[in-house]
């Protein structure tokens, strides 16, 4: 969840590292630091707080001269956010500096061992042990010392290592935590994500677990876990440089909300050809699909909410049982999964540790694993049997928006593709959904035009301390996503309920003035949605309702406020319905003065358990 960047080249390293870190701050932002080889020493500057604190401290990098260095932005796991717990960590002699992403599980044991040898520790982190251990083993050959450390440490790690005695090289190590290498003319980089180095190069090497790399300004040499030299493929990243910039918007979240129609076009249009769903490089045969006894969808956070929509949609389309599980539960629940199960894992980052662990568990049980992923070359994309990319472009705001809508679109396409092979979808409906899907981006633009109305509604409701969402069927899953968005960025307590469950407890919480967001887009259950609105209103609730244009008039009769979305095929309603909920959360957070792109305690990509 932390961000790592490293540079070796001919230019001043500190400003390059600070710039890289500014693009990684969304991964963690409770402290930041850099270590640079400067005039015979490794000089470290680090500080608790946002990157700006560090940047001010070293005058935007001008205060530390040197052309090789490593940097880090932290999301605390072991040890509270503080100057001393910030990375880089240095060995007691000051010779070795290390940045680390992940968790060293056996650090306590290693720390005791080193302390028994007289090594003093200064921080509470698990990461410091790596710097101390490299120094302990170092006898003039940094790579060899790192190799010995790798035999001793357990857990997940991406490491960037700098040594005073070998000031022309950086060492990069990866296990269960993302790390890539960037190659440029006379300069090379390491980074936890590509956005950190996109300004400098698009040529990258994706490191695999257990691999080590030595970077100098002149080149990169990779090694396997036995430290034997290996040759790696260089890939080209096709993301635009400005895709990871705010481009005039106040917040990444708002920019990404507005980018959704375009992201949908990228995810959907190439996959509908001559009236049929076309999935590139899709290796699941018709026979494989017919042989499936069930489907499992596994994910975390908003990706899990996409999975919940998927349960309704896939069951309807495939007429096969579909289970949906949180990845953090799936891995420990002894799931009933075998070679006749298709496990679909969904992840924007492709690095979420629980989702990765679930993927491995599913494979171990014999299932075929298909991943729906945004980040190309990410760990989940590489380990799954099949990958469908969402092509949403870089998503920077912690609260996901365009990843959600593109994941949903891809899942729908997959459902239609499989249903076509199973013969469980009528030709007419199949054609109708595909036609409507092509209209979806333009309809989403219409929804986005309602931003001023939603901003006004947010101004009316932003000071509520507790907000409820309710809905049935897919509207319930939309409520869950709307509620998550709201609490993530505005810190308002919020819960979502399946509307039919209200009477079984939650309705006791409704009192005069309680805000209930009633999601009622799904036609077949619209009358029931209306009754639920009446029920909560008669207990004093204020109701902000979301429904389709054709149902708007009837909803307006009972709700206090109403937002409508265009009518479309039921399978596509959640794709439009989520947009007003994203905008509502955004504007509420804006009115409350919250740090929208970097909400407290959260990180974009959760690479620890
Ligand atoms: C974090 C993010 C969420 C995201 C979840 C799963 O909690 O803040 O927005 O939905 O991780 O991430 P993934 O990258 O696997 O989709």
Short mmCIF file of N, CA, C and O in Angstrom, two decimals, residues 385-512:
data_model
loop_
_atom_site.label_atom_id
_atom_site.label_comp_id
_atom_site.label_asym_id
_atom_site.label_seq_id
_atom_site.Cartn_x
_atom_site.Cartn_y
_atom_site.Cartn_z
N UNK A 385 -5.80 -17.44 -15.00
CA UNK A 385 -5.76 -18.21 -16.25
C UNK A 385 -6.19 -17.35 -17.42
O UNK A 385 -5.72 -17.51 -18.54
N UNK A 386 -7.13 -16.47 -17.17
CA UNK A 386 -7.67 -15.60 -18.22
C UNK A 386 -7.75 -14.18 -17.67
O UNK A 386 -8.08 -14.01 -16.50
N UNK A 387 -7.53 -13.19 -18.51
CA UNK A 387 -7.69 -11.81 -18.05
C UNK A 387 -8.57 -11.04 -19.02
O UNK A 387 -8.38 -11.14 -20.24
N UNK A 388 -9.49 -10.28 -18.48
CA UNK A 388 -10.21 -9.29 -19.28
C UNK A 388 -9.86 -7.95 -18.67
O UNK A 388 -10.15 -7.70 -17.48
N UNK A 389 -9.21 -7.09 -19.43
CA UNK A 389 -8.84 -5.78 -18.91
C UNK A 389 -10.01 -4.81 -19.03
O UNK A 389 -10.81 -4.89 -19.97
N UNK A 390 -10.05 -3.87 -18.09
CA UNK A 390 -11.15 -2.90 -18.11
C UNK A 390 -10.79 -1.64 -18.90
O UNK A 390 -11.67 -0.84 -19.22
N UNK A 391 -9.50 -1.45 -19.14
CA UNK A 391 -9.02 -0.34 -19.97
C UNK A 391 -9.58 1.01 -19.52
O UNK A 391 -9.92 1.88 -20.34
N UNK A 392 -9.67 1.20 -18.21
CA UNK A 392 -10.20 2.46 -17.69
C UNK A 392 -9.12 3.54 -17.60
O UNK A 392 -9.44 4.69 -17.30
N UNK A 393 -7.87 3.18 -17.82
CA UNK A 393 -6.78 4.15 -17.63
C UNK A 393 -6.45 4.25 -16.16
O UNK A 393 -7.15 3.68 -15.32
N UNK A 394 -5.40 5.00 -15.81
CA UNK A 394 -5.00 5.06 -14.40
C UNK A 394 -6.08 5.67 -13.52
O UNK A 394 -6.65 6.70 -13.87
N UNK A 395 -6.33 5.02 -12.42
CA UNK A 395 -7.29 5.57 -11.45
C UNK A 395 -6.49 5.98 -10.22
O UNK A 395 -5.81 5.14 -9.62
N UNK A 396 -6.56 7.24 -9.87
CA UNK A 396 -5.70 7.77 -8.81
C UNK A 396 -6.47 8.01 -7.51
O UNK A 396 -5.97 7.71 -6.43
N UNK A 397 -7.68 8.55 -7.60
CA UNK A 397 -8.44 8.82 -6.37
C UNK A 397 -8.64 7.51 -5.62
O UNK A 397 -8.88 6.47 -6.23
N UNK A 398 -8.54 7.58 -4.30
CA UNK A 398 -8.69 6.36 -3.50
C UNK A 398 -10.09 5.76 -3.72
O UNK A 398 -10.24 4.55 -3.88
N UNK A 399 -11.10 6.61 -3.71
CA UNK A 399 -12.46 6.11 -3.92
C UNK A 399 -12.65 5.80 -5.42
O UNK A 399 -12.58 6.70 -6.25
N UNK A 400 -12.89 4.56 -5.72
CA UNK A 400 -12.95 4.16 -7.13
C UNK A 400 -14.26 4.59 -7.79
O UNK A 400 -15.32 4.59 -7.15
N UNK A 401 -14.20 4.96 -9.05
CA UNK A 401 -15.40 5.33 -9.79
C UNK A 401 -15.37 4.69 -11.18
O UNK A 401 -16.14 3.80 -11.48
N UNK A 402 -14.42 5.13 -12.01
CA UNK A 402 -14.42 4.59 -13.37
C UNK A 402 -14.03 3.11 -13.40
O UNK A 402 -14.39 2.40 -14.34
N UNK A 403 -13.29 2.67 -12.39
CA UNK A 403 -12.97 1.23 -12.37
C UNK A 403 -14.26 0.44 -12.14
O UNK A 403 -14.50 -0.58 -12.78
N UNK A 404 -15.11 0.94 -11.23
CA UNK A 404 -16.38 0.26 -10.93
C UNK A 404 -17.21 0.12 -12.21
O UNK A 404 -17.68 -0.97 -12.55
N UNK A 405 -17.40 1.22 -12.92
CA UNK A 405 -18.32 1.15 -14.07
C UNK A 405 -17.74 0.30 -15.20
O UNK A 405 -18.50 -0.38 -15.89
N UNK A 406 -16.44 0.32 -15.37
CA UNK A 406 -15.88 -0.51 -16.44
C UNK A 406 -15.86 -1.98 -16.04
O UNK A 406 -16.06 -2.86 -16.87
N UNK A 407 -15.64 -2.25 -14.75
CA UNK A 407 -15.69 -3.66 -14.30
C UNK A 407 -17.08 -4.23 -14.56
O UNK A 407 -17.23 -5.36 -15.04
N UNK A 408 -18.07 -3.41 -14.25
CA UNK A 408 -19.46 -3.85 -14.44
C UNK A 408 -19.74 -4.12 -15.92
O UNK A 408 -20.37 -5.11 -16.27
N UNK A 409 -19.25 -3.24 -16.76
CA UNK A 409 -19.49 -3.41 -18.19
C UNK A 409 -18.83 -4.70 -18.69
O UNK A 409 -19.43 -5.47 -19.45
N UNK A 410 -17.61 -4.95 -18.23
CA UNK A 410 -16.90 -6.15 -18.68
C UNK A 410 -17.60 -7.41 -18.15
O UNK A 410 -17.75 -8.40 -18.86
N UNK A 411 -18.07 -7.34 -16.91
CA UNK A 411 -18.77 -8.49 -16.35
C UNK A 411 -20.06 -8.77 -17.13
O UNK A 411 -20.40 -9.92 -17.41
N UNK A 412 -20.76 -7.72 -17.51
CA UNK A 412 -21.97 -7.90 -18.32
C UNK A 412 -21.63 -8.53 -19.67
O UNK A 412 -22.34 -9.43 -20.13
N UNK A 413 -20.57 -8.04 -20.28
CA UNK A 413 -20.17 -8.60 -21.58
C UNK A 413 -19.83 -10.08 -21.44
O UNK A 413 -20.21 -10.92 -22.26
N UNK A 414 -19.12 -10.40 -20.37
CA UNK A 414 -18.75 -11.79 -20.13
C UNK A 414 -20.00 -12.65 -19.94
O UNK A 414 -20.10 -13.75 -20.50
N UNK A 415 -20.95 -12.13 -19.16
CA UNK A 415 -22.19 -12.86 -18.93
C UNK A 415 -22.93 -13.12 -20.24
O UNK A 415 -23.41 -14.24 -20.51
N UNK A 416 -22.98 -12.11 -21.08
CA UNK A 416 -23.69 -12.26 -22.36
C UNK A 416 -22.96 -13.25 -23.26
O UNK A 416 -23.58 -14.09 -23.93
N UNK A 417 -21.64 -13.16 -23.25
CA UNK A 417 -20.83 -14.06 -24.07
C UNK A 417 -21.09 -15.52 -23.67
O UNK A 417 -21.32 -16.39 -24.50
N UNK A 418 -21.07 -15.76 -22.36
CA UNK A 418 -21.25 -17.13 -21.88
C UNK A 418 -22.69 -17.59 -22.11
O UNK A 418 -22.93 -18.74 -22.49
N UNK A 419 -23.63 -16.69 -21.86
CA UNK A 419 -25.05 -17.06 -22.03
C UNK A 419 -25.33 -17.42 -23.49
O UNK A 419 -26.10 -18.34 -23.78
N UNK A 420 -24.68 -16.71 -24.40
CA UNK A 420 -24.86 -17.00 -25.82
C UNK A 420 -24.42 -18.43 -26.12
O UNK A 420 -25.05 -19.16 -26.87
N UNK A 421 -23.29 -18.83 -25.50
CA UNK A 421 -22.79 -20.18 -25.74
C UNK A 421 -23.64 -21.24 -25.07
O UNK A 421 -23.73 -22.37 -25.52
N UNK A 422 -24.25 -20.87 -23.96
CA UNK A 422 -25.09 -21.84 -23.24
C UNK A 422 -26.50 -21.88 -23.81
O UNK A 422 -27.29 -22.75 -23.45
N UNK A 423 -26.82 -20.91 -24.64
CA UNK A 423 -28.19 -20.84 -25.18
C UNK A 423 -29.19 -20.41 -24.13
O UNK A 423 -30.38 -20.74 -24.20
N UNK A 424 -28.74 -19.67 -23.12
CA UNK A 424 -29.66 -19.26 -22.04
C UNK A 424 -30.14 -17.83 -22.18
O UNK A 424 -30.79 -17.29 -21.29
N UNK A 425 -29.77 -17.18 -23.29
CA UNK A 425 -30.29 -15.84 -23.50
C UNK A 425 -30.98 -15.83 -24.87
O UNK A 425 -30.44 -16.36 -25.86
N UNK A 426 -32.18 -15.25 -24.91
CA UNK A 426 -32.91 -15.20 -26.19
C UNK A 426 -32.18 -14.26 -27.15
O UNK A 426 -31.62 -13.24 -26.71
N UNK A 427 -32.22 -14.60 -28.44
CA UNK A 427 -31.52 -13.78 -29.45
C UNK A 427 -31.92 -12.32 -29.35
O UNK A 427 -31.10 -11.41 -29.41
N UNK A 428 -33.24 -12.14 -29.18
CA UNK A 428 -33.76 -10.77 -29.17
C UNK A 428 -33.21 -9.95 -28.00
O UNK A 428 -32.79 -8.80 -28.15
N UNK A 429 -33.18 -10.60 -26.83
CA UNK A 429 -32.68 -9.88 -25.65
C UNK A 429 -31.18 -9.61 -25.80
O UNK A 429 -30.70 -8.52 -25.49
N UNK A 430 -30.48 -10.59 -26.30
CA UNK A 430 -29.03 -10.46 -26.50
C UNK A 430 -28.74 -9.23 -27.37
O UNK A 430 -27.94 -8.36 -27.02
N UNK A 431 -29.44 -9.16 -28.48
CA UNK A 431 -29.22 -8.05 -29.41
C UNK A 431 -29.62 -6.72 -28.77
O UNK A 431 -28.91 -5.72 -28.89
N UNK A 432 -30.71 -6.77 -28.04
CA UNK A 432 -31.20 -5.53 -27.41
C UNK A 432 -30.18 -5.00 -26.38
O UNK A 432 -29.88 -3.81 -26.36
N UNK A 433 -29.64 -5.91 -25.55
CA UNK A 433 -28.68 -5.44 -24.54
C UNK A 433 -27.45 -4.85 -25.22
O UNK A 433 -26.95 -3.79 -24.83
N UNK A 434 -26.96 -5.53 -26.27
CA UNK A 434 -25.76 -5.02 -26.94
C UNK A 434 -26.02 -3.65 -27.56
O UNK A 434 -25.19 -2.75 -27.49
N UNK A 435 -27.20 -3.49 -28.15
CA UNK A 435 -27.53 -2.18 -28.73
C UNK A 435 -27.56 -1.10 -27.66
O UNK A 435 -27.03 -0.01 -27.83
N UNK A 436 -28.17 -1.46 -26.53
CA UNK A 436 -28.25 -0.49 -25.42
C UNK A 436 -26.87 -0.19 -24.83
O UNK A 436 -26.62 0.92 -24.38
N UNK A 437 -26.03 -1.20 -24.85
CA UNK A 437 -24.68 -0.99 -24.30
C UNK A 437 -23.92 0.06 -25.10
O UNK A 437 -23.13 0.83 -24.55
N UNK A 438 -24.17 0.06 -26.39
CA UNK A 438 -23.48 1.03 -27.23
C UNK A 438 -23.99 2.46 -26.96
O UNK A 438 -23.30 3.43 -27.22
N UNK A 439 -25.20 2.54 -26.42
CA UNK A 439 -25.75 3.87 -26.10
C UNK A 439 -25.35 4.34 -24.71
O UNK A 439 -25.53 5.51 -24.35
N UNK A 440 -24.85 3.40 -23.93
CA UNK A 440 -24.59 3.68 -22.51
C UNK A 440 -23.67 4.89 -22.26
O UNK A 440 -23.99 5.75 -21.42
N UNK A 441 -22.56 5.02 -22.99
CA UNK A 441 -21.69 6.18 -22.70
C UNK A 441 -22.42 7.51 -22.89
O UNK A 441 -22.27 8.43 -22.07
N UNK A 442 -23.23 7.61 -23.94
CA UNK A 442 -23.95 8.87 -24.17
C UNK A 442 -24.99 9.08 -23.07
O UNK A 442 -25.20 10.21 -22.60
N UNK A 443 -25.64 8.01 -22.64
CA UNK A 443 -26.62 8.14 -21.54
C UNK A 443 -25.92 8.56 -20.25
O UNK A 443 -26.45 9.34 -19.46
N UNK A 444 -24.71 8.05 -20.07
CA UNK A 444 -23.96 8.42 -18.87
C UNK A 444 -23.61 9.91 -18.92
O UNK A 444 -23.61 10.59 -17.89
N UNK A 445 -23.33 10.40 -20.11
CA UNK A 445 -23.05 11.85 -20.24
C UNK A 445 -24.27 12.66 -19.79
O UNK A 445 -24.14 13.68 -19.13
N UNK A 446 -25.46 12.15 -20.15
CA UNK A 446 -26.69 12.83 -19.71
C UNK A 446 -26.77 12.86 -18.18
O UNK A 446 -27.16 13.87 -17.60
N UNK A 447 -26.41 11.74 -17.56
CA UNK A 447 -26.47 11.70 -16.09
C UNK A 447 -25.46 12.68 -15.50
O UNK A 447 -25.76 13.41 -14.54
N UNK A 448 -24.29 12.75 -16.12
CA UNK A 448 -23.26 13.65 -15.59
C UNK A 448 -23.68 15.11 -15.69
O UNK A 448 -23.23 15.95 -14.92
N UNK A 449 -24.57 15.39 -16.64
CA UNK A 449 -25.06 16.77 -16.77
C UNK A 449 -25.91 17.19 -15.56
O UNK A 449 -26.21 18.36 -15.39
N UNK A 450 -26.28 16.21 -14.76
CA UNK A 450 -27.09 16.54 -13.57
C UNK A 450 -26.21 16.96 -12.40
O UNK A 450 -26.67 17.02 -11.26
N UNK A 451 -24.97 17.23 -12.67
CA UNK A 451 -24.06 17.52 -11.55
C UNK A 451 -24.51 18.72 -10.71
O UNK A 451 -24.37 18.69 -9.49
N UNK A 452 -25.08 19.75 -11.34
CA UNK A 452 -25.47 20.90 -10.53
C UNK A 452 -26.64 20.56 -9.62
O UNK A 452 -26.70 20.99 -8.46
N UNK A 453 -27.57 19.76 -10.14
CA UNK A 453 -28.70 19.36 -9.30
C UNK A 453 -28.19 18.56 -8.09
O UNK A 453 -28.61 18.78 -6.96
N UNK A 454 -27.25 17.66 -8.38
CA UNK A 454 -26.76 16.80 -7.29
C UNK A 454 -25.92 17.63 -6.31
O UNK A 454 -25.99 17.43 -5.10
N UNK A 455 -25.20 18.60 -6.84
CA UNK A 455 -24.44 19.48 -5.95
C UNK A 455 -25.39 20.25 -5.03
O UNK A 455 -25.13 20.41 -3.84
N UNK A 456 -26.51 20.69 -5.58
CA UNK A 456 -27.49 21.40 -4.76
C UNK A 456 -28.04 20.46 -3.67
O UNK A 456 -28.12 20.85 -2.49
N UNK A 457 -28.38 19.23 -4.06
CA UNK A 457 -28.92 18.29 -3.06
C UNK A 457 -27.89 18.03 -1.97
O UNK A 457 -28.22 17.97 -0.78
N UNK A 458 -26.62 17.91 -2.37
CA UNK A 458 -25.57 17.68 -1.38
C UNK A 458 -25.50 18.86 -0.41
O UNK A 458 -25.29 18.69 0.79
N UNK A 459 -25.73 20.08 -0.93
CA UNK A 459 -25.66 21.26 -0.05
C UNK A 459 -26.80 21.23 0.97
O UNK A 459 -26.73 21.83 2.03
N UNK A 460 -27.89 20.53 0.65
CA UNK A 460 -29.02 20.43 1.58
C UNK A 460 -28.80 19.37 2.65
O UNK A 460 -29.37 19.43 3.72
N UNK A 461 -28.01 18.37 2.31
CA UNK A 461 -27.93 17.20 3.19
C UNK A 461 -26.55 16.95 3.80
O UNK A 461 -26.38 16.01 4.55
N UNK A 462 -25.56 17.80 3.47
CA UNK A 462 -24.19 17.43 3.84
C UNK A 462 -23.94 17.39 5.34
O UNK A 462 -23.01 16.76 5.81
N UNK A 463 -24.81 18.08 6.13
CA UNK A 463 -24.52 18.07 7.57
C UNK A 463 -25.25 16.98 8.35
O UNK A 463 -25.23 16.98 9.56
N UNK A 464 -25.82 16.01 7.65
CA UNK A 464 -26.39 14.86 8.35
C UNK A 464 -25.25 14.00 8.90
O UNK A 464 -24.21 13.89 8.27
N UNK A 465 -25.48 13.42 10.07
CA UNK A 465 -24.40 12.60 10.64
C UNK A 465 -24.58 11.12 10.37
O UNK A 465 -23.72 10.30 10.66
N UNK A 466 -25.75 10.77 9.82
CA UNK A 466 -26.00 9.37 9.55
C UNK A 466 -26.96 9.29 8.36
O UNK A 466 -27.97 9.98 8.34
N UNK A 467 -26.60 8.51 7.37
CA UNK A 467 -27.43 8.43 6.16
C UNK A 467 -27.65 6.96 5.81
O UNK A 467 -26.71 6.16 5.85
N UNK A 468 -28.89 6.64 5.48
CA UNK A 468 -29.22 5.25 5.12
C UNK A 468 -29.49 5.13 3.62
O UNK A 468 -30.07 6.04 3.03
N UNK A 469 -29.10 4.03 3.07
CA UNK A 469 -29.41 3.72 1.67
C UNK A 469 -30.27 2.46 1.68
O UNK A 469 -30.03 1.55 2.46
N UNK A 470 -31.27 2.43 0.81
CA UNK A 470 -32.04 1.18 0.72
C UNK A 470 -32.42 0.91 -0.74
O UNK A 470 -32.51 1.84 -1.57
N UNK A 471 -32.61 -0.35 -1.02
CA UNK A 471 -32.99 -0.75 -2.37
C UNK A 471 -33.16 -2.26 -2.40
O UNK A 471 -32.80 -2.94 -1.45
N UNK A 472 -33.73 -2.74 -3.48
CA UNK A 472 -33.91 -4.19 -3.63
C UNK A 472 -33.17 -4.66 -4.87
O UNK A 472 -32.99 -3.91 -5.81
N UNK A 473 -32.78 -5.94 -4.83
CA UNK A 473 -32.13 -6.54 -6.00
C UNK A 473 -30.88 -5.71 -6.34
O UNK A 473 -30.13 -5.33 -5.44
N UNK A 474 -30.65 -5.39 -7.61
CA UNK A 474 -29.44 -4.64 -7.93
C UNK A 474 -29.43 -3.25 -7.29
O UNK A 474 -28.37 -2.66 -7.07
N UNK A 475 -30.60 -2.73 -6.98
CA UNK A 475 -30.64 -1.42 -6.33
C UNK A 475 -30.06 -1.50 -4.91
O UNK A 475 -29.55 -0.51 -4.38
N UNK A 476 -30.16 -2.67 -4.31
CA UNK A 476 -29.54 -2.86 -3.00
C UNK A 476 -28.02 -2.78 -3.16
O UNK A 476 -27.32 -2.10 -2.38
N UNK A 477 -27.49 -3.43 -4.19
CA UNK A 477 -26.03 -3.41 -4.38
C UNK A 477 -25.56 -1.98 -4.71
O UNK A 477 -24.48 -1.58 -4.31
N UNK A 478 -26.41 -1.25 -5.42
CA UNK A 478 -26.07 0.15 -5.70
C UNK A 478 -26.03 0.95 -4.40
O UNK A 478 -25.18 1.83 -4.21
N UNK A 479 -26.98 0.66 -3.52
CA UNK A 479 -27.01 1.32 -2.22
C UNK A 479 -25.72 1.06 -1.45
O UNK A 479 -25.14 1.95 -0.83
N UNK A 480 -25.26 -0.19 -1.52
CA UNK A 480 -24.01 -0.53 -0.82
C UNK A 480 -22.86 0.30 -1.37
O UNK A 480 -22.01 0.80 -0.61
N UNK A 481 -22.81 0.44 -2.68
CA UNK A 481 -21.71 1.20 -3.28
C UNK A 481 -21.85 2.69 -2.97
O UNK A 481 -20.86 3.36 -2.64
N UNK A 482 -23.08 3.20 -3.04
CA UNK A 482 -23.30 4.62 -2.73
C UNK A 482 -22.92 4.92 -1.29
O UNK A 482 -22.30 5.95 -0.98
N UNK A 483 -23.27 4.01 -0.40
CA UNK A 483 -22.98 4.19 1.01
C UNK A 483 -21.47 4.11 1.26
O UNK A 483 -20.91 4.91 2.03
N UNK A 484 -20.81 3.19 0.59
CA UNK A 484 -19.35 3.06 0.76
C UNK A 484 -18.65 4.34 0.28
O UNK A 484 -17.77 4.87 0.96
N UNK A 485 -19.06 4.81 -0.89
CA UNK A 485 -18.45 6.04 -1.42
C UNK A 485 -18.60 7.17 -0.40
O UNK A 485 -17.66 7.89 -0.12
N UNK A 486 -19.82 7.30 0.11
CA UNK A 486 -20.10 8.41 1.02
C UNK A 486 -19.25 8.32 2.28
O UNK A 486 -18.62 9.29 2.70
N UNK A 487 -19.21 7.14 2.89
CA UNK A 487 -18.46 7.07 4.15
C UNK A 487 -16.96 7.18 3.92
O UNK A 487 -16.25 7.79 4.71
N UNK A 488 -16.48 6.63 2.81
CA UNK A 488 -15.04 6.70 2.52
C UNK A 488 -14.55 8.15 2.49
O UNK A 488 -13.51 8.46 3.05
N UNK A 489 -15.27 9.00 1.80
CA UNK A 489 -14.70 10.33 1.56
C UNK A 489 -15.32 11.45 2.38
O UNK A 489 -14.73 12.51 2.49
N UNK A 490 -16.53 11.21 2.95
CA UNK A 490 -17.14 12.32 3.72
C UNK A 490 -17.15 12.03 5.21
O UNK A 490 -17.48 12.90 6.00
N UNK A 491 -16.82 10.78 5.58
CA UNK A 491 -16.79 10.34 6.99
C UNK A 491 -18.16 10.41 7.66
O UNK A 491 -18.26 10.49 8.89
N UNK A 492 -19.21 10.40 6.86
CA UNK A 492 -20.55 10.33 7.45
C UNK A 492 -20.87 8.87 7.69
O UNK A 492 -20.63 8.01 6.83
N UNK A 493 -21.43 8.59 8.86
CA UNK A 493 -21.85 7.22 9.11
C UNK A 493 -22.98 6.87 8.14
O UNK A 493 -23.93 7.62 7.99
N UNK A 494 -22.84 5.75 7.50
CA UNK A 494 -23.83 5.41 6.49
C UNK A 494 -23.96 3.89 6.37
O UNK A 494 -22.97 3.17 6.49
N UNK A 495 -25.19 3.45 6.14
CA UNK A 495 -25.40 2.01 5.98
C UNK A 495 -26.37 1.78 4.84
O UNK A 495 -27.19 2.63 4.53
N UNK A 496 -26.24 0.61 4.25
CA UNK A 496 -27.16 0.27 3.16
C UNK A 496 -27.91 -1.00 3.52
O UNK A 496 -27.31 -1.95 4.05
N UNK A 497 -29.20 -1.01 3.23
CA UNK A 497 -30.02 -2.17 3.56
C UNK A 497 -30.81 -2.65 2.36
O UNK A 497 -31.23 -1.83 1.53
N UNK A 498 -31.02 -3.95 2.31
CA UNK A 498 -31.99 -4.50 1.37
C UNK A 498 -33.34 -4.02 1.90
O UNK A 498 -33.67 -4.29 3.06
N UNK A 499 -34.08 -3.29 1.09
CA UNK A 499 -35.26 -2.58 1.60
C UNK A 499 -36.24 -3.52 2.31
O UNK A 499 -36.90 -3.13 3.28
N UNK A 500 -36.31 -4.75 1.85
CA UNK A 500 -37.24 -5.70 2.46
C UNK A 500 -36.84 -6.06 3.89
O UNK A 500 -37.65 -6.59 4.65
N UNK A 501 -35.61 -5.80 4.26
CA UNK A 501 -35.13 -6.13 5.60
C UNK A 501 -35.40 -5.03 6.63
O UNK A 501 -35.23 -5.24 7.83
N UNK A 502 -35.80 -3.87 6.12
CA UNK A 502 -35.97 -2.72 7.02
C UNK A 502 -36.79 -3.05 8.25
O UNK A 502 -36.42 -2.71 9.36
N UNK A 503 -37.91 -3.72 7.99
CA UNK A 503 -38.85 -3.98 9.08
C UNK A 503 -38.26 -4.92 10.12
O UNK A 503 -38.79 -5.06 11.20
N UNK A 504 -37.18 -5.58 9.76
CA UNK A 504 -36.59 -6.55 10.69
C UNK A 504 -35.57 -5.91 11.61
O UNK A 504 -34.70 -6.60 12.13
N UNK A 505 -35.61 -4.62 11.75
CA UNK A 505 -34.70 -4.00 12.71
C UNK A 505 -34.37 -2.56 12.41
O UNK A 505 -34.60 -1.66 13.22
N UNK A 506 -33.87 -2.33 11.22
CA UNK A 506 -33.30 -1.01 10.93
C UNK A 506 -34.29 0.13 11.01
O UNK A 506 -33.91 1.27 11.29
N UNK A 507 -35.52 -0.17 10.74
CA UNK A 507 -36.51 0.91 10.72
C UNK A 507 -36.59 1.61 12.08
O UNK A 507 -37.00 2.76 12.18
N UNK A 508 -36.12 0.92 13.11
CA UNK A 508 -36.12 1.55 14.44
C UNK A 508 -35.18 2.74 14.49
O UNK A 508 -35.26 3.58 15.39
N UNK A 509 -34.25 2.83 13.56
CA UNK A 509 -33.30 3.95 13.55
C UNK A 509 -33.86 5.20 12.86
O UNK A 509 -33.26 6.26 12.92
N UNK A 510 -34.97 5.02 12.17
CA UNK A 510 -35.52 6.16 11.43
C UNK A 510 -36.26 7.08 12.39
O UNK A 510 -37.13 6.65 13.14
N UNK A 511 -35.89 8.35 12.35
CA UNK A 511 -36.61 9.33 13.16
C UNK A 511 -36.78 10.60 12.33
O UNK A 511 -36.35 10.64 11.18
N UNK A 512 -37.37 11.61 12.93
CA UNK A 512 -37.62 12.84 12.17
C UNK A 512 -36.36 13.37 11.51
O UNK A 512 -35.37 13.62 12.19
#
